[in-house]
Amino acid sequence: MAEQEQQRPARRESDPAEPVDAGAPQATGQGKDRLKAELDDLLDEIDEVLESNAEEFVKNYIQKGGE
Amino acid sequence: MPVPKILGIETEYGIVHRGVDDSNPISASSLLINAYLGTQSEPGAGPGSPRVGWDFIDETPQNDVRGFSHIGGMAPEVETHLVNAVLTNGARYYVDHAHPELSTPECADAMSVLRHDRAAEQIVVESMRAANQVLPDGEELVIYKNNSDGKGNSYGCHENYLMDRTTPFARIVQHATTHFVTRQVFTGAGKVGCEAPWIPTGAVPFQLTQRADFFEEEVGLETTLKRPIINTRDEPHADPALYRRLHVIVGDANLCEVATFLKLGTTAIVLAMVEADFLDPSLLIADPVRSLQAVSWDTGLKQPLMLGDGRTATAVDLQWEFLDQAQKYVLEHGTDLIGGSVADDVLTRWEGVLASLETDPSDLVGVVDWITKRHLLDGLRERHELEPGDARLAALDLQYHDLRPERSLFARVGAETLVDLGAVTVAMEQPPEDTRAYFRGRCLQRWPDEIVAANWDSMVFDLGDNTLRRIPMMEPIRGTRDHVGTLLDECRTVPELLSRLSA
């Protein structure tokens, strides 16, 4: 496993411009469009799973301090 | 002189017990952890076994590196009566105050810590599943990997770094402070709103970090009140004549793998440079506490920070400075003590992230948590034309950190990954091979019934004839697979192991 993980940075070092993860968003105009399109899909999902009573959910999220 | 940067991370998770009127976070946390331990039992060995308890004999969180004895100080209490288990991967899983907490085993590089931090998340996910199976219908435990409830209560994600005892503490304070104030630009987990009491509602609609609002001091022992940027707890969990352990309480818990990797990796390199006295002594922030908050509250990354010599620089400028020094340091000193080739990867990614922060932070969606979260918040706000104080924005903030796979918003982003799930699954049970955690984890796998207790720097074995033997492990880089792997493979019994260890 460790070997597998360490190959990635080597590839990245040899060509920093080449994306390591094809899914990672890029700075190009095309990348921006894709980011926007992905966001629309993502927001559809968020609308579906986001707590339906947001106000109650946020109000009831109370933690005691830790550490 | 620099020593190997053995490191680890401890995370307190937020916990909610849904479906009950008066939930108790301590019993909920106990239920969560016990449910997981129950899934680890050997068939026929009874519920919860193996359950090796934590040994508190060496716990001294009240010791202050500055040599003070504490009169009325707020040093953390050691709670010896709550669930506290050691896992076969060398980690510690326990109830701390009102939270479930998981400390990774000691690791030798940032990639190894990342793998074990991800394993910790998966252990918590498995714990939720197991607990929710035994809870009545309508009740549920939900765990959040965040650090604030948005109402002024914070819980920590602490890092630990092995350091040379002879390094002057004042030098550590100076440079680590500058790094902690400025690394927030990539370590922040993002937060809707502000919990600093003197800030008017709405004045800081979104900030980089969960934690900056809660820090009031530059240096100190406290962790729950008047939190300091540099914590002085002197509890090395190793030979105190050789080592100290820098206990870092100022960070956020990250979900983005790259953020966790860089948080640990950059800090390890900075601390090695401090030990070698390699850093420019003029790198000094004039007002660290205010600057910590100013950086966190400035999503435009333009806030000038006043330095000790009257110059100003932004957090990103200062991070470039650290990176520049780190690159030179590695050329001169190599990477042997800072994680080998992993340190090269840290430098490459560090540079890439700083470049993106300057040119186009939106490149860092899925790489840096606060940018990822802001991307979702902006999207939701625009889509539904939400006002800044809308509860749906605060709900999104919380649910970003929800660890239930079906509810987690972070999990839907498709963030960049550095470790694959197979490696994470292995790390849920197997210790790192290159620190003493290997010895602890392997012994727990082999002889769970003969181990009475364990902690970071010792283990207590039961020899079966009413004799207990404590094995000290004061050297974190001994007990590795290279060192004891063959021995552990060959020994069939604990007495044989102990006799060969002392031979």
Coordinates of C-alpha atoms in Angstrom, one line a residue:
Chain A
M1 CA 0.0 0.0 0.0
A2 CA 2.7 2.4 1.0
E3 CA 4.5 2.0 -2.3
Q4 CA 1.3 2.6 -4.2
E5 CA 0.7 5.9 -2.3
Q6 CA 4.2 7.1 -2.8
Q7 CA 4.1 6.8 -6.6
R8 CA 1.6 9.6 -7.0
P9 CA 3.8 12.4 -5.7
A10 CA 6.6 11.2 -7.9
R11 CA 4.4 11.5 -10.9
R12 CA 3.3 14.9 -9.8
E13 CA 6.8 16.0 -9.3
S14 CA 7.9 15.1 -12.8
D15 CA 5.0 17.0 -14.3
P16 CA 3.4 19.4 -11.9
A17 CA 1.0 20.7 -14.5
E18 CA -0.6 17.2 -14.9
P19 CA -3.5 16.7 -12.6
V20 CA -3.0 13.8 -10.2
D21 CA -6.7 13.3 -9.8
A22 CA -8.7 13.7 -12.9
G23 CA -11.7 14.6 -10.8
A24 CA -9.9 17.5 -9.2
P25 CA -11.2 20.9 -10.4
Q26 CA -8.8 22.8 -12.6
A27 CA -8.2 26.5 -13.1
T28 CA -9.0 26.6 -16.8
G29 CA -12.3 28.1 -18.1
Q30 CA -13.4 24.6 -18.9
G31 CA -12.6 23.6 -15.3
K32 CA -14.7 26.4 -14.0
D33 CA -17.7 25.4 -16.2
R34 CA -17.3 21.8 -14.9
L35 CA -17.1 23.0 -11.3
K36 CA -20.3 25.0 -11.9
A37 CA -22.1 22.0 -13.5
E38 CA -20.9 19.7 -10.6
L39 CA -22.1 22.2 -8.1
D40 CA -25.6 22.1 -9.6
D41 CA -25.7 18.4 -9.2
L42 CA -24.3 18.7 -5.7
L43 CA -26.9 21.2 -4.7
D44 CA -29.6 18.9 -5.9
E45 CA -28.3 16.3 -3.6
I46 CA -27.8 18.8 -0.7
D47 CA -31.4 19.9 -1.1
E48 CA -32.4 16.3 -0.7
V49 CA -30.3 15.4 2.3
L50 CA -30.0 18.7 4.2
E51 CA -31.9 18.6 7.5
S52 CA -35.5 19.6 6.6
N53 CA -36.0 21.7 9.7
A54 CA -32.7 23.6 9.6
E55 CA -33.6 26.0 12.3
E56 CA -34.5 23.3 14.9
F57 CA -31.4 21.2 13.8
V58 CA -29.0 24.1 14.3
K59 CA -30.7 25.2 17.6
N60 CA -30.4 21.6 19.0
Y61 CA -26.8 21.0 18.1
I62 CA -25.3 21.8 21.5
Q63 CA -22.0 20.3 22.6
K64 CA -20.3 20.5 25.9
G65 CA -16.8 21.9 25.7
G66 CA -14.1 19.3 25.5
E67 CA -10.3 19.0 25.6
Chain B
M1 CA 19.7 18.6 17.1
P2 CA 16.7 17.5 15.1
V3 CA 15.1 14.2 16.3
P4 CA 12.8 12.0 14.2
K5 CA 9.5 13.7 13.8
I6 CA 7.2 11.0 15.3
L7 CA 3.7 12.4 15.2
G8 CA 0.1 11.7 15.8
I9 CA -3.3 13.3 16.0
E10 CA -6.2 13.1 18.5
T11 CA -9.7 14.1 17.6
E12 CA -12.7 14.8 19.8
Y13 CA -15.9 14.2 17.9
G14 CA -19.2 16.0 18.3
I15 CA -21.9 13.6 19.4
V16 CA -25.7 13.9 19.2
H17 CA -28.2 11.4 20.7
R18 CA -31.3 11.8 18.6
G19 CA -34.8 10.8 19.7
V20 CA -34.4 11.3 23.5
D21 CA -35.4 14.3 25.6
D22 CA -32.5 14.6 27.9
S23 CA -29.5 13.1 26.2
N24 CA -26.3 12.6 28.2
P25 CA -23.1 13.0 26.0
I26 CA -21.0 11.0 28.4
S27 CA -23.2 7.9 28.3
A28 CA -23.8 8.4 24.6
S29 CA -20.0 8.4 24.0
S30 CA -19.6 5.3 26.2
L31 CA -22.4 3.5 24.3
L32 CA -20.7 4.4 21.0
I33 CA -17.3 3.1 22.0
N34 CA -18.5 0.0 23.8
A35 CA -20.7 -0.9 20.8
Y36 CA -17.5 -0.8 18.6
L37 CA -15.5 -2.8 21.1
G38 CA -18.3 -5.4 21.1
T39 CA -17.9 -5.9 17.3
Q40 CA -14.2 -6.6 17.9
S41 CA -14.8 -9.6 20.3
E42 CA -13.4 -13.0 19.5
P43 CA -16.3 -15.4 19.0
G44 CA -17.1 -16.9 22.3
A45 CA -14.9 -14.6 24.3
G46 CA -17.8 -12.6 25.7
P47 CA -19.0 -9.1 24.9
G48 CA -16.5 -6.4 24.6
S49 CA -13.4 -8.7 24.7
P50 CA -10.6 -8.0 23.9
R51 CA -10.9 -4.9 25.9
V52 CA -7.5 -3.8 27.1
G53 CA -7.7 -0.8 29.4
W54 CA -5.6 2.3 29.4
D55 CA -2.9 2.5 32.0
F56 CA -3.0 6.0 33.7
I57 CA 0.2 5.6 35.7
D58 CA 2.2 7.9 33.5
E59 CA -0.4 10.5 32.8
T60 CA 0.7 14.0 34.0
P61 CA -1.1 16.6 32.0
Q62 CA -0.6 19.1 34.7
N63 CA 3.2 19.3 34.2
D64 CA 4.2 22.5 32.6
V65 CA 7.2 22.8 30.4
R66 CA 8.1 26.1 32.1
G67 CA 8.6 24.3 35.4
F68 CA 5.7 25.9 37.1
S69 CA 3.6 24.0 39.6
H70 CA 0.0 24.8 39.1
I71 CA -1.9 26.7 41.8
G72 CA -5.5 26.9 40.7
G73 CA -4.6 26.5 37.1
M74 CA -7.0 24.8 34.7
A75 CA -4.9 21.8 33.7
P76 CA -7.0 19.0 32.2
E77 CA -8.3 16.3 34.6
V78 CA -7.6 12.7 34.0
E79 CA -10.8 10.8 34.0
T80 CA -9.9 7.3 35.0
H81 CA -13.4 5.9 35.4
L82 CA -14.6 6.3 31.8
V83 CA -14.3 3.9 28.8
N84 CA -10.7 3.9 27.7
A85 CA -9.5 1.2 25.3
V86 CA -6.4 0.5 23.3
L87 CA -7.0 -0.9 19.8
T88 CA -4.9 -3.4 17.8
N89 CA -3.8 -0.7 15.5
G90 CA -2.1 1.0 18.4
A91 CA -4.7 3.7 18.8
R92 CA -6.5 4.9 21.9
Y93 CA -10.3 5.1 21.8
Y94 CA -12.0 6.7 24.8
V95 CA -14.5 9.1 26.4
D96 CA -12.9 12.5 27.1
H97 CA -15.1 14.9 29.0
A98 CA -18.3 14.7 27.0
H99 CA -16.9 13.5 23.7
P100 CA -15.7 10.3 22.0
E101 CA -12.0 10.8 21.3
L102 CA -9.7 8.7 19.1
S103 CA -5.9 9.2 19.2
T104 CA -4.0 7.7 16.3
P105 CA -1.0 5.6 17.0
E106 CA 2.4 7.2 16.8
C107 CA 3.4 7.5 13.1
A108 CA 6.7 8.3 11.4
D109 CA 5.3 10.5 8.6
A110 CA 2.3 12.7 7.6
M111 CA 1.0 10.1 5.1
S112 CA 0.9 7.5 7.9
V113 CA -1.0 9.9 10.2
L114 CA -3.4 10.7 7.4
R115 CA -4.1 7.0 6.9
H116 CA -4.7 6.5 10.6
D117 CA -6.8 9.6 10.9
R118 CA -9.0 8.3 8.1
A119 CA -9.0 4.9 9.8
A120 CA -10.2 6.7 13.0
E121 CA -13.1 8.2 11.0
Q122 CA -14.1 4.7 9.7
I123 CA -13.9 3.3 13.2
V124 CA -16.3 6.0 14.3
V125 CA -18.6 5.2 11.4
E126 CA -18.5 1.5 12.4
S127 CA -19.2 2.5 16.0
M128 CA -22.3 4.5 14.9
R129 CA -23.6 1.5 13.0
A130 CA -23.0 -0.9 15.9
A131 CA -24.6 1.5 18.5
N132 CA -27.6 2.3 16.4
Q133 CA -28.3 -1.4 16.0
V134 CA -28.8 -1.7 19.7
L135 CA -30.7 1.5 20.3
P136 CA -34.5 1.5 20.3
D137 CA -36.4 2.5 17.2
G138 CA -36.4 6.3 16.8
E139 CA -33.1 6.8 18.6
E140 CA -29.8 7.4 16.8
L141 CA -26.3 8.5 17.6
V142 CA -24.8 10.9 15.1
I143 CA -21.1 11.9 15.1
Y144 CA -19.6 15.0 13.7
K145 CA -16.0 15.6 12.9
N146 CA -15.9 19.3 13.7
N147 CA -14.7 21.6 16.5
S148 CA -17.5 23.9 17.4
D149 CA -21.3 23.9 18.1
G150 CA -21.7 27.5 16.9
K151 CA -22.8 28.5 20.4
G152 CA -19.4 29.1 22.0
N153 CA -18.5 25.5 22.8
S154 CA -15.4 24.1 21.3
Y155 CA -13.7 20.7 21.3
G156 CA -10.3 19.9 20.0
C157 CA -8.3 18.2 17.3
H158 CA -4.8 18.0 18.8
E159 CA -1.5 17.2 17.1
N160 CA 1.6 15.8 18.8
Y161 CA 5.2 16.0 17.6
L162 CA 8.3 14.5 19.1
M163 CA 11.0 17.1 19.7
D164 CA 14.5 17.4 21.0
R165 CA 14.5 18.2 24.7
T166 CA 17.5 20.6 24.3
T167 CA 15.8 22.9 21.9
P168 CA 15.1 26.2 23.7
F169 CA 11.4 26.4 24.3
A170 CA 11.3 30.1 23.4
R171 CA 12.5 29.3 19.9
I172 CA 9.8 26.8 19.5
V173 CA 7.2 29.3 20.7
Q174 CA 8.4 32.0 18.3
H175 CA 8.4 30.0 15.1
A176 CA 5.6 27.5 15.8
T177 CA 3.3 30.5 16.7
T178 CA 4.1 32.2 13.3
H179 CA 3.3 28.9 11.5
F180 CA 0.1 28.2 13.5
V181 CA -1.2 31.7 12.8
T182 CA -0.5 31.5 9.1
R183 CA -1.1 27.8 8.2
Q184 CA -4.8 28.5 8.8
V185 CA -5.0 29.5 5.2
F186 CA -5.0 25.7 4.3
T187 CA -5.8 24.0 7.6
G188 CA -9.1 25.9 8.3
A189 CA -12.2 23.7 8.3
G190 CA -14.4 26.8 7.7
K191 CA -17.2 28.1 9.9
V192 CA -20.4 30.1 9.4
G193 CA -20.4 33.0 11.8
C194 CA -18.2 34.0 14.7
E195 CA -18.1 33.0 18.3
A196 CA -15.8 35.7 19.7
P197 CA -18.2 37.4 22.2
W198 CA -17.1 40.9 21.3
I199 CA -17.9 40.6 17.6
P200 CA -21.4 41.8 16.6
T201 CA -23.7 39.2 15.0
G202 CA -23.2 39.1 11.3
A203 CA -19.9 41.0 11.3
V204 CA -18.0 37.8 10.3
P205 CA -20.5 35.8 8.2
F206 CA -17.9 33.1 7.4
Q207 CA -14.3 32.4 8.5
L208 CA -11.5 30.1 7.7
T209 CA -11.4 28.1 11.0
Q210 CA -13.5 26.5 13.6
R211 CA -11.1 27.2 16.4
A212 CA -9.5 30.7 16.2
D213 CA -12.4 32.4 18.0
F214 CA -11.5 30.4 21.2
F215 CA -7.9 31.4 21.7
E216 CA -7.0 34.1 24.2
E217 CA -3.3 33.5 25.2
E218 CA 0.0 33.1 23.4
V219 CA 1.5 30.4 25.7
G220 CA -0.1 28.4 28.5
L221 CA -1.1 25.0 30.0
E222 CA -4.9 25.3 29.6
T223 CA -6.9 23.5 27.0
T224 CA -10.5 24.4 28.0
L225 CA -10.4 28.0 29.1
K226 CA -8.1 30.9 28.0
R227 CA -6.7 28.6 25.4
P228 CA -3.1 29.3 24.3
I229 CA -1.7 29.1 20.8
I230 CA 1.3 27.2 22.3
N231 CA 0.4 24.6 24.9
T232 CA 3.0 24.0 27.5
R233 CA 2.0 20.5 28.7
D234 CA 5.2 18.7 29.5
E235 CA 4.2 15.1 29.1
P236 CA 6.6 13.6 26.6
H237 CA 5.3 10.0 26.8
A238 CA 9.0 9.1 26.0
D239 CA 12.4 9.5 27.7
P240 CA 12.1 13.0 29.3
A241 CA 15.8 13.4 29.3
L242 CA 15.9 13.2 25.5
Y243 CA 12.5 14.4 24.3
R244 CA 9.6 16.7 24.6
R245 CA 6.3 16.3 22.9
L246 CA 4.8 19.5 21.4
H247 CA 1.1 19.2 22.1
V248 CA -0.7 21.4 19.5
I249 CA -4.2 22.4 20.4
V250 CA -4.8 25.2 17.9
G251 CA -5.8 23.2 14.8
D252 CA -9.1 22.2 13.2
A253 CA -10.2 18.7 12.4
N254 CA -10.1 18.3 8.7
L255 CA -12.1 16.2 6.3
C256 CA -10.1 17.0 3.2
E257 CA -7.2 14.6 3.1
V258 CA -4.8 17.1 1.6
A259 CA -5.5 19.5 4.4
T260 CA -4.8 16.9 7.1
F261 CA -1.6 15.8 5.2
L262 CA -0.3 19.4 5.0
K263 CA -1.3 20.3 8.5
L264 CA 0.9 17.5 9.9
G265 CA 3.5 17.5 7.2
T266 CA 4.3 21.3 7.1
T267 CA 4.4 21.5 10.9
A268 CA 6.8 18.5 11.2
I269 CA 9.2 20.3 8.8
V270 CA 8.9 23.6 10.5
L271 CA 9.6 22.0 13.9
A272 CA 12.7 20.2 12.5
M273 CA 13.9 23.6 11.2
V274 CA 13.4 25.0 14.7
E275 CA 15.5 22.3 16.2
A276 CA 18.2 22.9 13.7
D277 CA 18.0 26.7 14.3
F278 CA 17.5 27.1 10.6
L279 CA 14.8 29.7 10.5
D280 CA 15.2 33.4 10.1
P281 CA 15.0 34.9 13.7
S282 CA 13.1 37.9 12.4
L283 CA 10.0 35.8 11.5
L284 CA 8.0 37.0 14.5
I285 CA 4.3 38.1 14.6
A286 CA 3.8 41.1 16.9
D287 CA 0.4 40.2 18.2
P288 CA -0.2 36.5 17.7
V289 CA -3.7 36.1 19.3
R290 CA -5.2 39.1 17.3
S291 CA -3.4 37.9 14.2
L292 CA -4.8 34.3 14.6
Q293 CA -8.3 35.7 14.5
A294 CA -7.5 38.3 11.9
V295 CA -6.3 35.6 9.5
S296 CA -9.3 33.4 10.3
W297 CA -11.8 36.2 9.6
D298 CA -10.2 37.4 6.3
T299 CA -11.5 35.1 3.6
G300 CA -9.8 37.5 1.0
L301 CA -6.4 36.5 2.4
K302 CA -5.2 40.1 2.2
Q303 CA -4.9 40.9 5.9
P304 CA -1.5 42.4 6.7
L305 CA 0.0 41.1 9.9
M306 CA 2.4 43.3 11.9
L307 CA 5.8 41.6 12.4
G308 CA 8.2 42.1 15.2
D309 CA 10.5 44.4 13.2
G310 CA 7.6 46.7 12.0
R311 CA 7.2 45.1 8.6
T312 CA 3.9 43.7 7.5
A313 CA 3.1 40.5 5.6
T314 CA 0.1 38.4 4.8
A315 CA -0.4 34.9 6.1
V316 CA 0.2 33.6 2.6
D317 CA 3.4 35.7 2.3
L318 CA 4.7 34.1 5.6
Q319 CA 3.8 30.6 4.4
W320 CA 5.8 31.2 1.2
E321 CA 8.7 32.2 3.5
F322 CA 8.4 29.0 5.5
L323 CA 8.2 27.0 2.3
D324 CA 11.3 28.7 0.9
Q325 CA 13.2 27.9 4.1
A326 CA 11.9 24.3 4.1
Q327 CA 13.1 23.7 0.5
K328 CA 16.5 24.9 1.5
Y329 CA 16.5 22.9 4.7
V330 CA 15.7 19.7 2.8
L331 CA 18.6 20.3 0.3
E332 CA 21.0 20.8 3.2
H333 CA 19.7 18.3 5.8
G334 CA 17.8 15.7 3.7
T335 CA 14.5 14.2 4.8
D336 CA 15.6 11.2 6.9
L337 CA 14.2 12.7 10.1
I338 CA 11.0 14.2 8.6
G339 CA 9.4 11.3 6.9
G340 CA 11.7 10.5 4.0
S341 CA 10.0 10.8 0.5
V342 CA 6.7 11.8 2.2
A343 CA 8.4 15.2 3.1
D344 CA 9.2 15.8 -0.6
D345 CA 5.5 15.3 -1.3
V346 CA 4.6 17.7 1.4
L347 CA 6.8 20.4 -0.2
T348 CA 5.3 19.8 -3.6
R349 CA 1.7 20.0 -2.4
W350 CA 2.5 22.9 0.0
E351 CA 3.8 24.9 -3.0
G352 CA 0.8 24.0 -5.1
V353 CA -1.7 25.0 -2.5
L354 CA 0.0 28.4 -1.8
A355 CA 0.1 29.1 -5.5
S356 CA -3.6 28.4 -5.8
L357 CA -4.5 30.5 -2.8
E358 CA -2.8 33.4 -4.6
T359 CA -4.2 32.9 -8.1
D360 CA -7.5 31.2 -7.7
P361 CA -8.6 29.6 -4.4
S362 CA -11.6 27.9 -6.1
D363 CA -9.0 25.4 -7.5
L364 CA -8.8 24.1 -3.9
V365 CA -12.4 22.9 -3.7
G366 CA -11.9 19.3 -2.5
V367 CA -8.4 20.1 -1.3
V368 CA -8.9 22.7 1.5
D369 CA -11.9 22.4 3.8
W370 CA -12.9 26.1 4.2
I371 CA -12.8 26.7 0.5
T372 CA -14.8 23.5 -0.1
K373 CA -17.4 24.5 2.4
R374 CA -17.6 28.1 1.1
H375 CA -18.2 26.7 -2.4
L376 CA -21.2 24.8 -1.1
L377 CA -22.5 27.7 1.0
D378 CA -22.2 30.1 -1.9
G379 CA -24.0 27.7 -4.2
L380 CA -26.9 27.1 -1.7
R381 CA -27.2 30.8 -1.0
E382 CA -27.4 31.7 -4.7
R383 CA -29.8 28.9 -5.6
H384 CA -32.4 29.8 -2.9
E385 CA -31.5 33.5 -2.5
L386 CA -30.8 33.0 1.2
E387 CA -30.1 35.9 3.5
P388 CA -26.8 35.8 5.4
G389 CA -28.3 34.6 8.7
D390 CA -30.5 31.9 7.2
A391 CA -30.5 28.7 9.3
R392 CA -29.9 26.6 6.2
L393 CA -26.4 28.0 5.9
A394 CA -25.6 27.0 9.5
A395 CA -27.2 23.6 8.9
L396 CA -25.0 23.1 5.8
D397 CA -22.0 24.0 7.9
L398 CA -22.8 21.4 10.5
Q399 CA -23.8 18.7 8.1
Y400 CA -20.6 19.1 6.1
H401 CA -19.0 17.3 9.1
D402 CA -21.7 14.6 9.6
L403 CA -19.9 11.3 9.5
R404 CA -23.0 9.2 8.4
P405 CA -22.2 8.3 4.8
E406 CA -25.8 8.9 3.8
R407 CA -25.9 12.4 5.3
S408 CA -22.4 13.7 5.0
L409 CA -22.2 16.7 2.7
F410 CA -18.4 16.5 2.5
A411 CA -18.6 12.9 1.2
R412 CA -20.6 14.2 -1.8
V413 CA -17.9 16.7 -2.9
G414 CA -15.6 14.1 -4.5
A415 CA -12.5 15.5 -2.7
E416 CA -9.0 14.7 -3.7
T417 CA -7.8 11.5 -2.0
L418 CA -4.2 10.6 -1.0
V419 CA -4.9 7.2 0.5
D420 CA -7.1 4.5 -0.9
L421 CA -9.9 2.9 1.1
G422 CA -8.1 -0.5 1.2
A423 CA -5.2 1.1 3.1
V424 CA -7.6 2.8 5.4
T425 CA -9.4 -0.5 6.2
V426 CA -6.0 -2.1 6.9
A427 CA -5.1 0.7 9.3
M428 CA -8.3 0.2 11.3
E429 CA -6.6 -3.0 12.6
Q430 CA -2.9 -2.9 11.8
P431 CA -0.4 -0.5 13.5
P432 CA 2.2 1.5 11.6
E433 CA 5.3 -0.6 11.2
D434 CA 7.9 2.1 11.8
T435 CA 7.2 3.3 15.4
R436 CA 6.7 1.6 18.8
A437 CA 3.0 1.4 18.0
Y438 CA 4.0 -1.7 16.1
F439 CA 5.0 -3.5 19.3
R440 CA 1.8 -2.3 21.1
G441 CA -0.5 -3.3 18.3
R442 CA 1.0 -6.6 17.5
C443 CA 1.1 -7.6 21.2
L444 CA -2.6 -6.7 21.5
Q445 CA -3.3 -8.9 18.4
R446 CA -1.3 -11.8 19.7
W447 CA -2.0 -11.8 23.5
P448 CA -5.1 -9.7 24.3
D449 CA -5.9 -11.9 27.3
E450 CA -2.4 -11.5 28.8
I451 CA -2.2 -7.7 28.6
V452 CA -3.6 -6.0 31.7
A453 CA -3.1 -2.5 30.5
A454 CA -1.3 -0.4 28.0
N455 CA -0.4 3.2 27.4
W456 CA 1.9 5.2 25.1
D457 CA 5.1 4.3 26.8
S458 CA 4.5 1.0 28.5
M459 CA 2.5 -2.2 28.6
V460 CA 1.7 -4.4 31.5
F461 CA 1.6 -8.2 31.0
D462 CA 0.1 -10.8 33.2
L463 CA 2.4 -13.8 33.4
G464 CA -0.3 -16.0 34.7
D465 CA 1.2 -16.8 38.1
N466 CA 0.0 -13.7 39.9
T467 CA 2.9 -11.7 38.5
L468 CA 2.5 -8.6 36.4
R469 CA 5.4 -7.2 34.4
R470 CA 5.6 -3.7 33.0
I471 CA 7.5 -3.3 29.8
P472 CA 8.7 0.3 29.4
M473 CA 8.7 1.7 25.8
M474 CA 10.4 5.0 26.4
E475 CA 11.9 5.2 22.9
P476 CA 9.2 5.9 20.2
I477 CA 11.4 4.8 17.3
R478 CA 12.1 1.3 18.9
G479 CA 9.6 -1.5 18.8
T480 CA 9.3 -1.2 15.0
R481 CA 8.8 -4.1 12.6
D482 CA 12.5 -4.1 11.7
H483 CA 13.3 -4.2 15.4
V484 CA 10.8 -6.7 16.9
G485 CA 8.9 -8.2 13.9
T486 CA 10.8 -11.5 13.9
L487 CA 10.7 -11.8 17.6
L488 CA 6.9 -11.3 17.7
D489 CA 6.5 -13.8 14.9
E490 CA 8.6 -16.4 16.7
C491 CA 7.4 -16.1 20.3
R492 CA 4.4 -18.3 21.1
T493 CA 3.8 -17.1 24.7
V494 CA 4.1 -14.0 26.7
P495 CA 6.7 -15.5 29.1
E496 CA 8.8 -16.4 26.1
L497 CA 8.5 -12.9 24.7
L498 CA 9.5 -11.3 27.9
S499 CA 12.4 -13.6 28.5
R500 CA 13.7 -12.9 25.0
L501 CA 13.1 -9.2 25.3
S502 CA 15.2 -9.1 28.5
A503 CA 17.9 -11.4 27.1

